[in-house]
Short mmCIF file of C-alpha atoms in Angstrom, two decimals:
data_model
loop_
_atom_site.label_atom_id
_atom_site.label_comp_id
_atom_site.label_asym_id
_atom_site.label_seq_id
_atom_site.Cartn_x
_atom_site.Cartn_y
_atom_site.Cartn_z
CA UNK A 25 164.23 -205.71 23.07
CA UNK A 26 161.14 -204.73 24.82
CA UNK A 27 161.42 -202.54 27.99
CA UNK A 28 161.25 -204.63 31.27
CA UNK A 29 157.81 -204.15 32.97
CA UNK A 30 159.70 -204.15 36.29
CA UNK A 31 161.86 -201.54 37.46
CA UNK A 32 165.69 -201.72 37.40
CA UNK A 33 165.95 -202.83 41.16
CA UNK A 34 163.75 -205.96 40.25
CA UNK A 35 165.60 -206.62 37.03
CA UNK A 36 168.97 -206.52 38.93
CA UNK A 37 167.48 -209.02 41.48
CA UNK A 38 166.26 -211.29 38.67
CA UNK A 39 169.76 -210.97 36.77
CA UNK A 40 171.51 -212.02 39.98
CA UNK A 41 169.20 -214.90 40.98
CA UNK A 42 169.42 -216.20 37.36
CA UNK A 43 173.27 -216.64 37.95
CA UNK A 44 172.59 -219.24 40.72
CA UNK A 45 172.91 -222.91 39.99
CA UNK A 46 169.45 -224.51 39.18
CA UNK A 47 167.94 -221.22 38.12
CA UNK A 48 167.44 -219.64 34.82
CA UNK A 49 165.87 -216.20 33.70
CA UNK A 50 162.34 -217.63 33.88
CA UNK A 51 162.79 -219.29 37.29
CA UNK A 52 164.66 -216.40 38.64
CA UNK A 53 161.71 -214.11 37.59
CA UNK A 54 159.25 -216.40 39.45
CA UNK A 55 161.71 -216.58 42.49
CA UNK A 56 161.89 -212.65 42.37
CA UNK A 57 158.05 -212.34 42.28
CA UNK A 58 157.59 -214.77 45.14
CA UNK A 59 160.23 -212.77 47.18
CA UNK A 60 158.39 -209.57 46.64
CA UNK A 61 154.95 -211.06 47.37
CA UNK A 62 156.29 -212.46 50.68
CA UNK A 63 158.40 -209.43 51.56
CA UNK A 64 158.01 -209.99 55.42
CA UNK A 65 158.28 -213.48 55.79
CA UNK A 66 160.66 -214.07 52.84
CA UNK A 67 162.43 -211.13 51.29
CA UNK A 68 163.58 -209.47 54.59
CA UNK A 69 164.77 -212.54 56.40
CA UNK A 70 166.57 -213.70 53.25
CA UNK A 71 168.34 -210.38 52.89
CA UNK A 72 169.12 -210.33 56.51
CA UNK A 73 170.74 -213.94 56.02
CA UNK A 74 172.48 -213.02 53.01
CA UNK A 75 174.04 -209.75 54.77
CA UNK A 76 175.12 -211.90 57.73
CA UNK A 77 176.63 -214.71 55.44
CA UNK A 78 178.47 -212.17 53.37
CA UNK A 79 179.90 -210.44 56.56
CA UNK A 80 180.83 -213.20 58.95
CA UNK A 81 181.49 -216.45 56.73
CA UNK A 82 185.12 -217.13 55.86
CA UNK A 83 187.14 -220.08 55.43
CA UNK A 84 188.71 -221.98 58.22
CA UNK A 85 192.40 -221.66 58.60
CA UNK A 86 192.94 -225.04 59.84
CA UNK A 87 190.69 -227.25 57.44
CA UNK A 88 189.27 -225.01 54.85
CA UNK A 89 185.66 -225.43 55.83
CA UNK A 90 183.47 -222.40 55.71
CA UNK A 91 182.01 -221.02 58.98
CA UNK A 92 181.36 -217.76 60.79
CA UNK A 93 184.16 -218.57 63.34
CA UNK A 94 187.89 -219.61 62.80
CA UNK A 95 188.46 -222.31 63.72
CA UNK A 96 185.45 -223.62 62.46
CA UNK A 97 182.84 -225.53 64.68
CA UNK A 98 183.93 -228.97 63.52
CA UNK A 99 187.61 -228.16 64.25
CA UNK A 100 186.84 -226.50 67.65
CA UNK A 101 184.20 -229.23 68.67
CA UNK A 102 185.57 -231.34 71.69
CA UNK A 103 183.74 -234.39 71.12
CA UNK A 104 185.17 -235.18 67.75
CA UNK A 105 188.24 -237.41 67.43
CA UNK A 106 191.11 -235.17 66.81
CA UNK A 107 193.33 -238.21 65.58
CA UNK A 108 191.73 -238.87 62.32
CA UNK A 109 191.60 -236.41 59.20
CA UNK A 110 189.13 -236.88 56.31
CA UNK A 111 190.24 -235.18 53.34
CA UNK A 112 187.43 -233.79 50.89
CA UNK A 113 187.69 -232.11 47.65
CA UNK A 114 184.83 -229.54 48.26
CA UNK A 115 182.83 -228.02 51.26
CA UNK A 116 179.91 -229.71 49.62
CA UNK A 117 181.64 -233.27 50.12
CA UNK A 118 182.00 -232.23 53.81
CA UNK A 119 178.44 -231.46 54.20
CA UNK A 120 177.57 -234.66 52.60
CA UNK A 121 179.66 -236.80 54.98
CA UNK A 122 178.28 -234.84 57.92
CA UNK A 123 174.64 -235.55 56.74
CA UNK A 124 175.46 -239.42 56.86
CA UNK A 125 176.89 -238.86 60.47
CA UNK A 126 179.15 -241.72 59.84
CA UNK A 127 182.31 -239.96 60.64
CA UNK A 128 183.23 -238.10 63.88
CA UNK A 129 186.76 -237.00 63.28
CA UNK A 130 188.05 -233.63 61.73
CA UNK A 131 188.15 -232.77 58.10
CA UNK A 132 190.52 -231.12 55.57
CA UNK A 133 188.96 -229.53 52.47
CA UNK A 134 191.32 -229.36 49.53
CA UNK A 135 189.33 -226.77 47.57
CA UNK A 136 189.27 -228.82 44.25
CA UNK A 137 191.29 -231.60 42.63
CA UNK A 138 194.32 -231.88 40.30
CA UNK A 139 193.39 -231.38 36.79
CA UNK A 140 196.09 -231.58 33.95
CA UNK A 141 193.56 -230.01 31.47
CA UNK A 142 192.45 -227.10 33.70
CA UNK A 143 195.89 -226.46 34.87
CA UNK A 144 195.08 -226.98 38.53
CA UNK A 145 198.38 -227.86 40.09
CA UNK A 146 199.19 -228.98 43.67
CA UNK A 147 200.03 -225.35 44.69
CA UNK A 148 196.64 -224.36 43.81
CA UNK A 149 195.21 -226.72 46.38
CA UNK A 150 195.12 -226.69 50.27
CA UNK A 151 197.85 -229.66 50.22
CA UNK A 152 200.72 -227.94 52.04
CA UNK A 153 198.48 -227.27 55.06
CA UNK A 154 197.26 -230.89 54.88
CA UNK A 155 200.81 -232.33 54.93
CA UNK A 156 201.56 -229.88 57.88
CA UNK A 157 198.63 -231.13 59.95
CA UNK A 158 199.41 -234.82 59.01
CA UNK A 159 202.78 -234.59 60.36
CA UNK A 160 201.28 -233.58 63.90
CA UNK A 161 202.12 -236.39 66.35
CA UNK A 162 198.32 -236.49 67.41
CA UNK A 163 197.16 -237.77 64.01
CA UNK A 164 197.03 -241.32 63.48
CA UNK A 165 194.86 -241.68 60.25
CA UNK A 166 194.22 -239.79 57.06
CA UNK A 167 191.14 -240.70 55.00
CA UNK A 168 191.00 -239.77 51.37
CA UNK A 169 187.38 -239.23 50.60
CA UNK A 170 188.03 -238.21 47.00
CA UNK A 171 185.61 -238.48 44.10
CA UNK A 172 185.86 -241.84 42.25
CA UNK A 173 186.93 -239.97 39.10
CA UNK A 174 190.27 -239.97 37.34
CA UNK A 175 191.11 -236.59 38.56
CA UNK A 176 189.95 -237.35 42.11
CA UNK A 177 191.95 -240.59 42.30
CA UNK A 178 195.12 -238.75 40.86
CA UNK A 179 194.85 -236.24 43.63
CA UNK A 180 194.50 -239.13 46.20
CA UNK A 181 197.70 -240.84 44.82
CA UNK A 182 199.50 -237.73 44.92
CA UNK A 183 198.57 -236.79 48.62
CA UNK A 184 199.43 -240.42 49.40
CA UNK A 185 202.96 -240.14 48.06
CA UNK A 186 203.48 -236.83 49.75
CA UNK A 187 202.22 -238.26 53.26
CA UNK A 188 204.40 -241.28 53.02
CA UNK A 189 206.96 -239.69 55.20
CA UNK A 190 204.42 -238.63 57.83
CA UNK A 191 204.03 -241.96 59.43
CA UNK A 192 200.21 -242.01 59.45
CA UNK A 193 197.97 -244.63 58.40
CA UNK A 194 196.35 -243.66 54.99
CA UNK A 195 192.96 -245.05 53.84
CA UNK A 196 190.39 -244.37 51.10
CA UNK A 197 186.60 -244.91 50.73
CA UNK A 198 185.66 -247.98 49.18
CA UNK A 199 184.44 -248.26 45.81
CA UNK A 200 181.48 -250.38 44.74
CA UNK A 201 177.93 -251.40 44.75
CA UNK A 202 175.75 -248.44 46.27
CA UNK A 203 172.98 -249.24 48.94
CA UNK A 204 170.03 -250.12 47.04
CA UNK A 205 172.02 -250.68 43.69
CA UNK A 206 171.10 -253.41 41.59
CA UNK A 207 173.89 -255.05 39.59
CA UNK A 208 171.87 -255.17 36.37
CA UNK A 209 171.82 -251.37 36.49
CA UNK A 210 175.40 -250.56 37.37
CA UNK A 211 177.96 -249.58 35.08
CA UNK A 212 181.04 -251.85 34.11
CA UNK A 213 183.52 -249.81 35.95
CA UNK A 214 181.70 -249.76 39.29
CA UNK A 215 181.16 -253.52 39.03
CA UNK A 216 184.84 -254.24 38.23
CA UNK A 217 185.86 -251.79 41.13
CA UNK A 218 183.30 -253.77 43.52
CA UNK A 219 184.89 -257.10 42.50
CA UNK A 220 188.47 -256.01 42.94
CA UNK A 221 187.49 -254.67 46.38
CA UNK A 222 185.51 -257.51 47.69
CA UNK A 223 186.05 -258.51 51.26
CA UNK A 224 185.45 -261.60 53.48
CA UNK A 225 181.88 -262.18 54.48
CA UNK B 261 176.14 -234.71 9.36
CA UNK B 262 176.41 -238.00 11.08
CA UNK B 263 178.96 -240.60 12.01
CA UNK B 264 179.50 -243.51 14.33
CA UNK B 265 182.70 -244.88 15.77
CA UNK B 266 184.33 -246.34 18.69
CA UNK B 267 186.89 -244.20 20.65
CA UNK B 268 188.43 -243.33 23.83
CA UNK B 269 187.53 -240.43 26.14
CA UNK B 270 190.40 -237.98 26.54
CA UNK B 271 188.62 -235.19 28.52
CA UNK B 272 185.33 -234.09 29.99
CA UNK B 273 184.26 -230.55 30.83
CA UNK B 274 181.07 -229.52 32.39
CA UNK B 275 178.72 -227.60 30.27
CA UNK B 276 175.91 -226.01 32.13
CA UNK B 277 174.41 -228.07 35.05
CA UNK B 278 173.48 -231.27 33.14
CA UNK B 279 175.63 -231.33 29.96
CA UNK B 280 179.36 -232.06 29.24
CA UNK B 281 181.62 -231.24 26.43
CA UNK B 282 183.48 -234.30 25.69
CA UNK B 283 186.81 -234.86 23.75
CA UNK B 284 187.38 -238.33 22.22
CA UNK B 285 190.08 -240.02 19.99
CA UNK B 286 188.76 -242.08 17.23
CA UNK B 287 190.52 -244.02 14.52
CA UNK B 288 188.62 -242.38 11.65
CA UNK B 289 187.86 -238.79 13.00
CA UNK B 290 191.06 -238.20 15.09
CA UNK B 291 190.50 -235.95 18.10
CA UNK B 292 186.85 -234.73 18.17
CA UNK B 293 184.80 -232.82 20.44
CA UNK B 294 181.05 -232.98 21.10
CA UNK B 295 178.30 -232.08 23.69
CA UNK B 296 176.91 -235.02 25.52
CA UNK B 297 173.40 -233.89 26.76
CA UNK B 298 172.91 -235.21 30.36
CA UNK B 299 176.71 -235.80 30.63
CA UNK B 300 176.66 -235.02 34.20
CA UNK B 301 174.03 -237.48 35.13
CA UNK B 302 174.55 -240.19 37.47
CA UNK B 303 174.18 -242.68 34.63
CA UNK B 304 176.73 -241.14 32.36
CA UNK B 305 179.38 -239.89 34.94
CA UNK B 306 181.10 -243.10 35.10
CA UNK B 307 181.25 -243.78 31.44
CA UNK B 308 182.54 -240.33 30.72
CA UNK B 309 185.99 -240.82 32.41
CA UNK B 310 189.19 -240.34 30.60
CA UNK B 311 190.46 -243.72 29.21
CA UNK B 312 187.19 -245.34 28.91
CA UNK B 313 186.41 -247.04 25.55
CA UNK B 314 183.13 -246.04 24.18
CA UNK B 315 180.97 -246.17 21.03
CA UNK B 316 180.04 -242.74 19.76
CA UNK B 317 177.28 -241.42 17.51
CA UNK B 318 178.13 -237.82 16.42
CA UNK B 319 175.28 -235.84 14.97
CA UNK B 320 175.30 -232.16 13.85
CA UNK B 321 173.34 -230.04 11.23
CA UNK B 322 176.63 -228.65 9.76
CA UNK B 323 180.16 -230.29 9.90
CA UNK B 324 181.58 -227.25 11.54
CA UNK B 325 179.26 -227.35 14.39
CA UNK B 326 180.40 -228.94 17.73
CA UNK B 327 177.62 -231.46 17.37
CA UNK B 328 176.17 -233.83 20.04
CA UNK B 329 177.41 -237.36 21.11
CA UNK B 330 175.54 -240.30 21.98
CA UNK B 331 177.87 -242.38 24.07
CA UNK B 332 177.66 -245.98 24.93
CA UNK B 333 180.24 -247.74 27.17
CA UNK B 334 182.39 -250.43 25.89
CA UNK B 335 185.18 -250.95 28.33
CA UNK B 336 185.51 -249.08 31.50
CA UNK B 337 189.31 -248.89 31.55
CA UNK B 338 189.47 -245.93 34.04
CA UNK B 339 188.00 -247.68 36.87
CA UNK B 340 190.53 -250.46 36.61
CA UNK B 341 193.42 -248.04 36.32
CA UNK B 342 192.34 -245.87 39.22
CA UNK B 343 193.83 -248.46 41.54
CA UNK B 344 197.48 -247.94 40.43
CA UNK B 345 199.00 -244.58 40.82
CA UNK B 346 201.61 -245.25 37.99
CA UNK B 347 199.11 -246.51 35.51
CA UNK B 348 196.77 -243.59 36.46
CA UNK B 349 199.61 -241.11 36.05
CA UNK B 350 200.42 -242.54 32.60
CA UNK B 351 196.78 -242.50 31.53
CA UNK B 352 196.48 -238.77 32.54
CA UNK B 353 199.83 -238.04 30.68
CA UNK B 354 198.64 -239.67 27.31
CA UNK B 355 195.34 -238.11 27.39
CA UNK B 356 196.69 -234.63 28.09
CA UNK B 357 199.33 -234.95 25.41
CA UNK B 358 196.73 -235.93 22.80
CA UNK B 359 194.41 -232.93 24.11
CA UNK B 360 196.97 -230.28 23.91
CA UNK B 361 199.27 -231.58 20.89
CA UNK B 362 196.85 -233.18 18.50
CA UNK B 363 194.79 -230.81 16.25
CA UNK B 364 190.97 -231.64 16.16
CA UNK B 365 189.32 -233.59 13.47
CA UNK B 366 192.54 -234.85 11.80
CA UNK B 367 192.58 -238.67 11.78
CA UNK B 368 195.96 -240.53 12.87
CA UNK B 369 195.11 -244.01 12.70
CA UNK B 370 198.43 -245.38 13.50
CA UNK B 371 198.63 -243.18 16.68
CA UNK B 372 195.13 -244.44 17.62
CA UNK B 373 196.47 -248.17 17.34
CA UNK B 374 199.41 -247.31 19.55
CA UNK B 375 197.06 -245.27 22.01
CA UNK B 376 194.72 -248.42 22.00
CA UNK B 377 197.62 -250.78 22.81
CA UNK B 378 198.83 -248.55 25.47
CA UNK B 379 195.44 -248.45 27.35
CA UNK B 380 195.09 -252.07 26.95
CA UNK B 381 198.62 -252.78 28.59
CA UNK B 382 198.36 -250.04 31.26
CA UNK B 383 197.68 -252.52 34.03
CA UNK B 384 200.90 -254.22 33.41
CA UNK B 385 203.81 -252.12 34.74
CA UNK B 386 206.60 -254.32 33.04
CA UNK B 387 205.11 -253.59 29.52
CA UNK B 388 203.58 -250.32 29.39
CA UNK B 389 206.47 -247.87 29.94
CA UNK B 390 208.03 -248.87 26.62
CA UNK B 391 204.73 -248.76 24.82
CA UNK B 392 204.28 -245.25 26.24
CA UNK B 393 207.69 -244.10 24.93
CA UNK B 394 206.53 -245.52 21.62
CA UNK B 395 203.24 -243.75 21.75
CA UNK B 396 205.20 -240.23 22.29
CA UNK B 397 207.45 -241.26 19.29
CA UNK B 398 204.20 -241.97 17.35
CA UNK B 399 202.76 -238.76 18.44
CA UNK B 400 205.74 -236.66 17.19
CA UNK B 401 205.38 -238.69 13.67
CA UNK B 402 201.74 -237.89 13.63
CA UNK B 403 202.41 -234.10 14.11
CA UNK B 404 205.09 -234.29 11.39
CA UNK B 405 208.11 -234.28 13.63
CA UNK B 406 209.00 -238.00 13.21
CA UNK B 407 212.43 -239.18 14.17
CA UNK B 408 214.38 -240.91 11.30
CA UNK B 409 215.85 -244.05 13.17
CA UNK B 410 216.50 -246.06 10.18
CA UNK B 411 220.28 -245.10 9.35
CA UNK B 412 223.16 -242.89 10.76
CA UNK B 413 222.85 -239.35 9.53
CA UNK B 414 226.43 -238.98 9.15
CA UNK B 415 227.74 -242.29 7.74
CA UNK B 416 224.55 -243.96 6.44
CA UNK B 417 225.12 -247.29 8.34
CA UNK B 418 222.37 -249.02 9.89
CA UNK B 419 224.20 -250.80 12.42
CA UNK B 420 225.12 -249.62 15.95
CA UNK B 421 222.89 -246.78 15.90
CA UNK B 422 223.33 -245.25 19.65
CA UNK B 423 222.16 -241.53 19.57
CA UNK B 424 219.79 -239.04 17.96
CA UNK B 425 220.85 -235.88 16.67
CA UNK B 426 218.67 -232.99 18.53
CA UNK B 427 218.92 -230.69 15.52
CA UNK B 428 217.56 -233.12 12.73
CA UNK B 429 215.81 -236.00 14.77
CA UNK B 430 217.95 -238.40 12.95
CA UNK B 431 220.03 -241.43 14.41
CA UNK B 432 223.58 -241.28 14.65
CA UNK B 433 226.04 -244.48 15.06
CA UNK B 434 228.50 -244.98 17.89
CA UNK B 435 231.59 -243.98 15.94
CA UNK B 436 230.07 -240.70 14.39
CA UNK B 437 228.58 -239.84 17.94
CA UNK B 438 231.71 -240.12 19.90
CA UNK B 439 232.90 -236.46 19.55
CA UNK B 440 229.39 -235.07 20.25
CA UNK B 441 228.27 -237.23 23.09
CA UNK B 442 227.33 -234.31 25.29
CA UNK B 443 225.18 -232.90 22.53
CA UNK B 444 223.36 -235.95 21.26
CA UNK B 445 220.35 -237.65 22.99
CA UNK B 446 220.82 -241.41 23.72
CA UNK B 447 218.84 -243.63 21.66
CA UNK B 448 217.47 -246.73 23.50
CA UNK B 449 217.85 -249.94 21.74
CA UNK B 450 214.22 -250.94 22.15
CA UNK B 451 213.36 -248.21 19.81
CA UNK B 452 215.17 -250.18 16.93
CA UNK B 453 213.25 -253.46 17.69
CA UNK B 454 215.31 -254.87 20.44
CA UNK B 455 213.34 -256.96 23.09
CA UNK B 456 215.45 -256.16 26.11
CA UNK B 457 214.19 -253.15 27.98
CA UNK B 458 215.75 -251.75 31.12
CA UNK B 459 214.79 -248.93 33.40
CA UNK B 460 217.60 -246.59 31.98
CA UNK B 461 216.37 -247.37 28.38
CA UNK B 462 212.95 -246.24 29.35
CA UNK B 463 214.21 -243.03 30.82
CA UNK B 464 216.38 -242.19 27.84
CA UNK B 465 213.38 -242.96 25.63
CA UNK B 466 211.33 -240.42 27.61
CA UNK B 467 213.90 -237.77 27.52
CA UNK B 468 214.26 -238.30 23.85
CA UNK B 469 210.62 -237.77 23.39
CA UNK B 470 210.50 -235.01 25.67
CA UNK B 471 213.28 -232.86 24.05
CA UNK B 472 211.35 -233.11 20.70
CA UNK B 473 207.88 -232.63 22.16
CA UNK B 474 209.20 -229.68 23.88
CA UNK B 475 211.14 -227.96 21.16
CA UNK B 476 209.13 -229.01 18.04
CA UNK B 477 205.69 -229.26 19.45
CA UNK B 478 204.85 -227.18 22.63
CA UNK B 479 207.58 -224.37 22.00
CA UNK B 480 205.68 -223.34 18.86
CA UNK B 481 202.40 -223.30 20.92
CA UNK B 482 204.23 -221.20 23.59
CA UNK B 483 203.45 -223.77 26.20
CA UNK B 484 205.30 -226.06 28.67
CA UNK B 485 205.06 -229.70 28.50
CA UNK B 486 201.90 -230.96 30.52
CA UNK B 487 202.62 -231.06 34.22
CA UNK B 488 200.90 -234.41 34.31
CA UNK B 489 203.64 -235.95 32.09
CA UNK B 490 206.40 -234.50 34.17
CA UNK B 491 204.61 -235.97 37.12
CA UNK B 492 204.39 -239.35 35.53
CA UNK B 493 208.02 -239.36 34.52
CA UNK B 494 209.14 -238.66 38.05
CA UNK B 495 206.95 -241.27 39.56
CA UNK B 496 208.07 -243.83 37.00
CA UNK B 497 211.77 -242.78 37.53
CA UNK B 498 211.45 -243.43 41.30
CA UNK B 499 209.63 -246.83 40.64
CA UNK B 500 212.41 -247.90 38.27
CA UNK B 501 215.01 -247.10 40.59
CA UNK B 502 213.12 -249.00 43.52
CA UNK B 503 211.32 -251.90 41.88
CA UNK B 504 210.12 -253.17 45.18
#
């Protein structure tokens, strides 16, 4: 293998960047070069931001979201409806719902979903805390915003079974035609889910 | 190396950022794995769900290579079954059992047929539990641990077979079973061709297959029975006790 033209520091940076999603060795090299070229406007602020995230960010003890404060800014926001909990698999799902700005309640992040093959059991997820939260008298509804996959829906059914005694309304996201979707291009499963969950119009 | 066949998706595992390694069950090739390029795309994700019936074209340079699949959807069973908790639990259990118990690239056409019937009937809660038990008995048979339910191991009679010997896996008639009732496993009548199937029969059938799967198949692999199966049995037991 030829010796690296850059020093070990740059090589180390490239190796670490290449581990990020969406980046390979070649794009990591380009990113490293861009960082070095824009030392003042990119490299230093990025290093500061990474340092702060590494130092301050932690999971919220209440909902599992990640934030610099505990409880997180969503759990402590006074303007949000404290009676509704939306259950999501990952923090990325929470961010997606927040981008849509369609939900103004509180969240609960499970940290994954049950998977028989990967050996992910209920104990490995943040389910016990959810059940504890749902039994709070203030909670009236739990929305299961799980992925429409076999594992996601298995997790949703499992949670539904374990929340049965909590006396809260349990709902789930609709499955069906996406906005802008054309029937001709949809897969059979989505069309059959859309037909079975049709509603009066 | 190339082949083309219809099959059922058993499991999907992400590979890199865009591809997926998919395990399928086919009649001619048995359980077979392959790489699906673009398997994590929006177009293919709904197709690559466990339980979906697909048409597969497998292509590899050498037969021992992982190879790549080209997948086309035939029937999106998973989407229908997601609505019902019990059906979904049974689908999970059947797929995981195939994944963990069946050796790769070994054809078991009879087991495939039972698996196909099971998936086709999973929406009918009155029908699928008995087929599921037959699927597990068929799985044992495919793995070389088939039960001999044709005649009594002690007397040779073919009538009134009520139990199965945990040691030999052979049926035992009521008379011969009497002194050993605490050691023998109950044999549900529907496994001998009788049409009446009660809730207790289903649970007896599941206990029977569980014992042999545990001791013959999973014990030798130093594994426990999949948790998905245990969850399904628990849910089914509760549902059979409280049908409403």
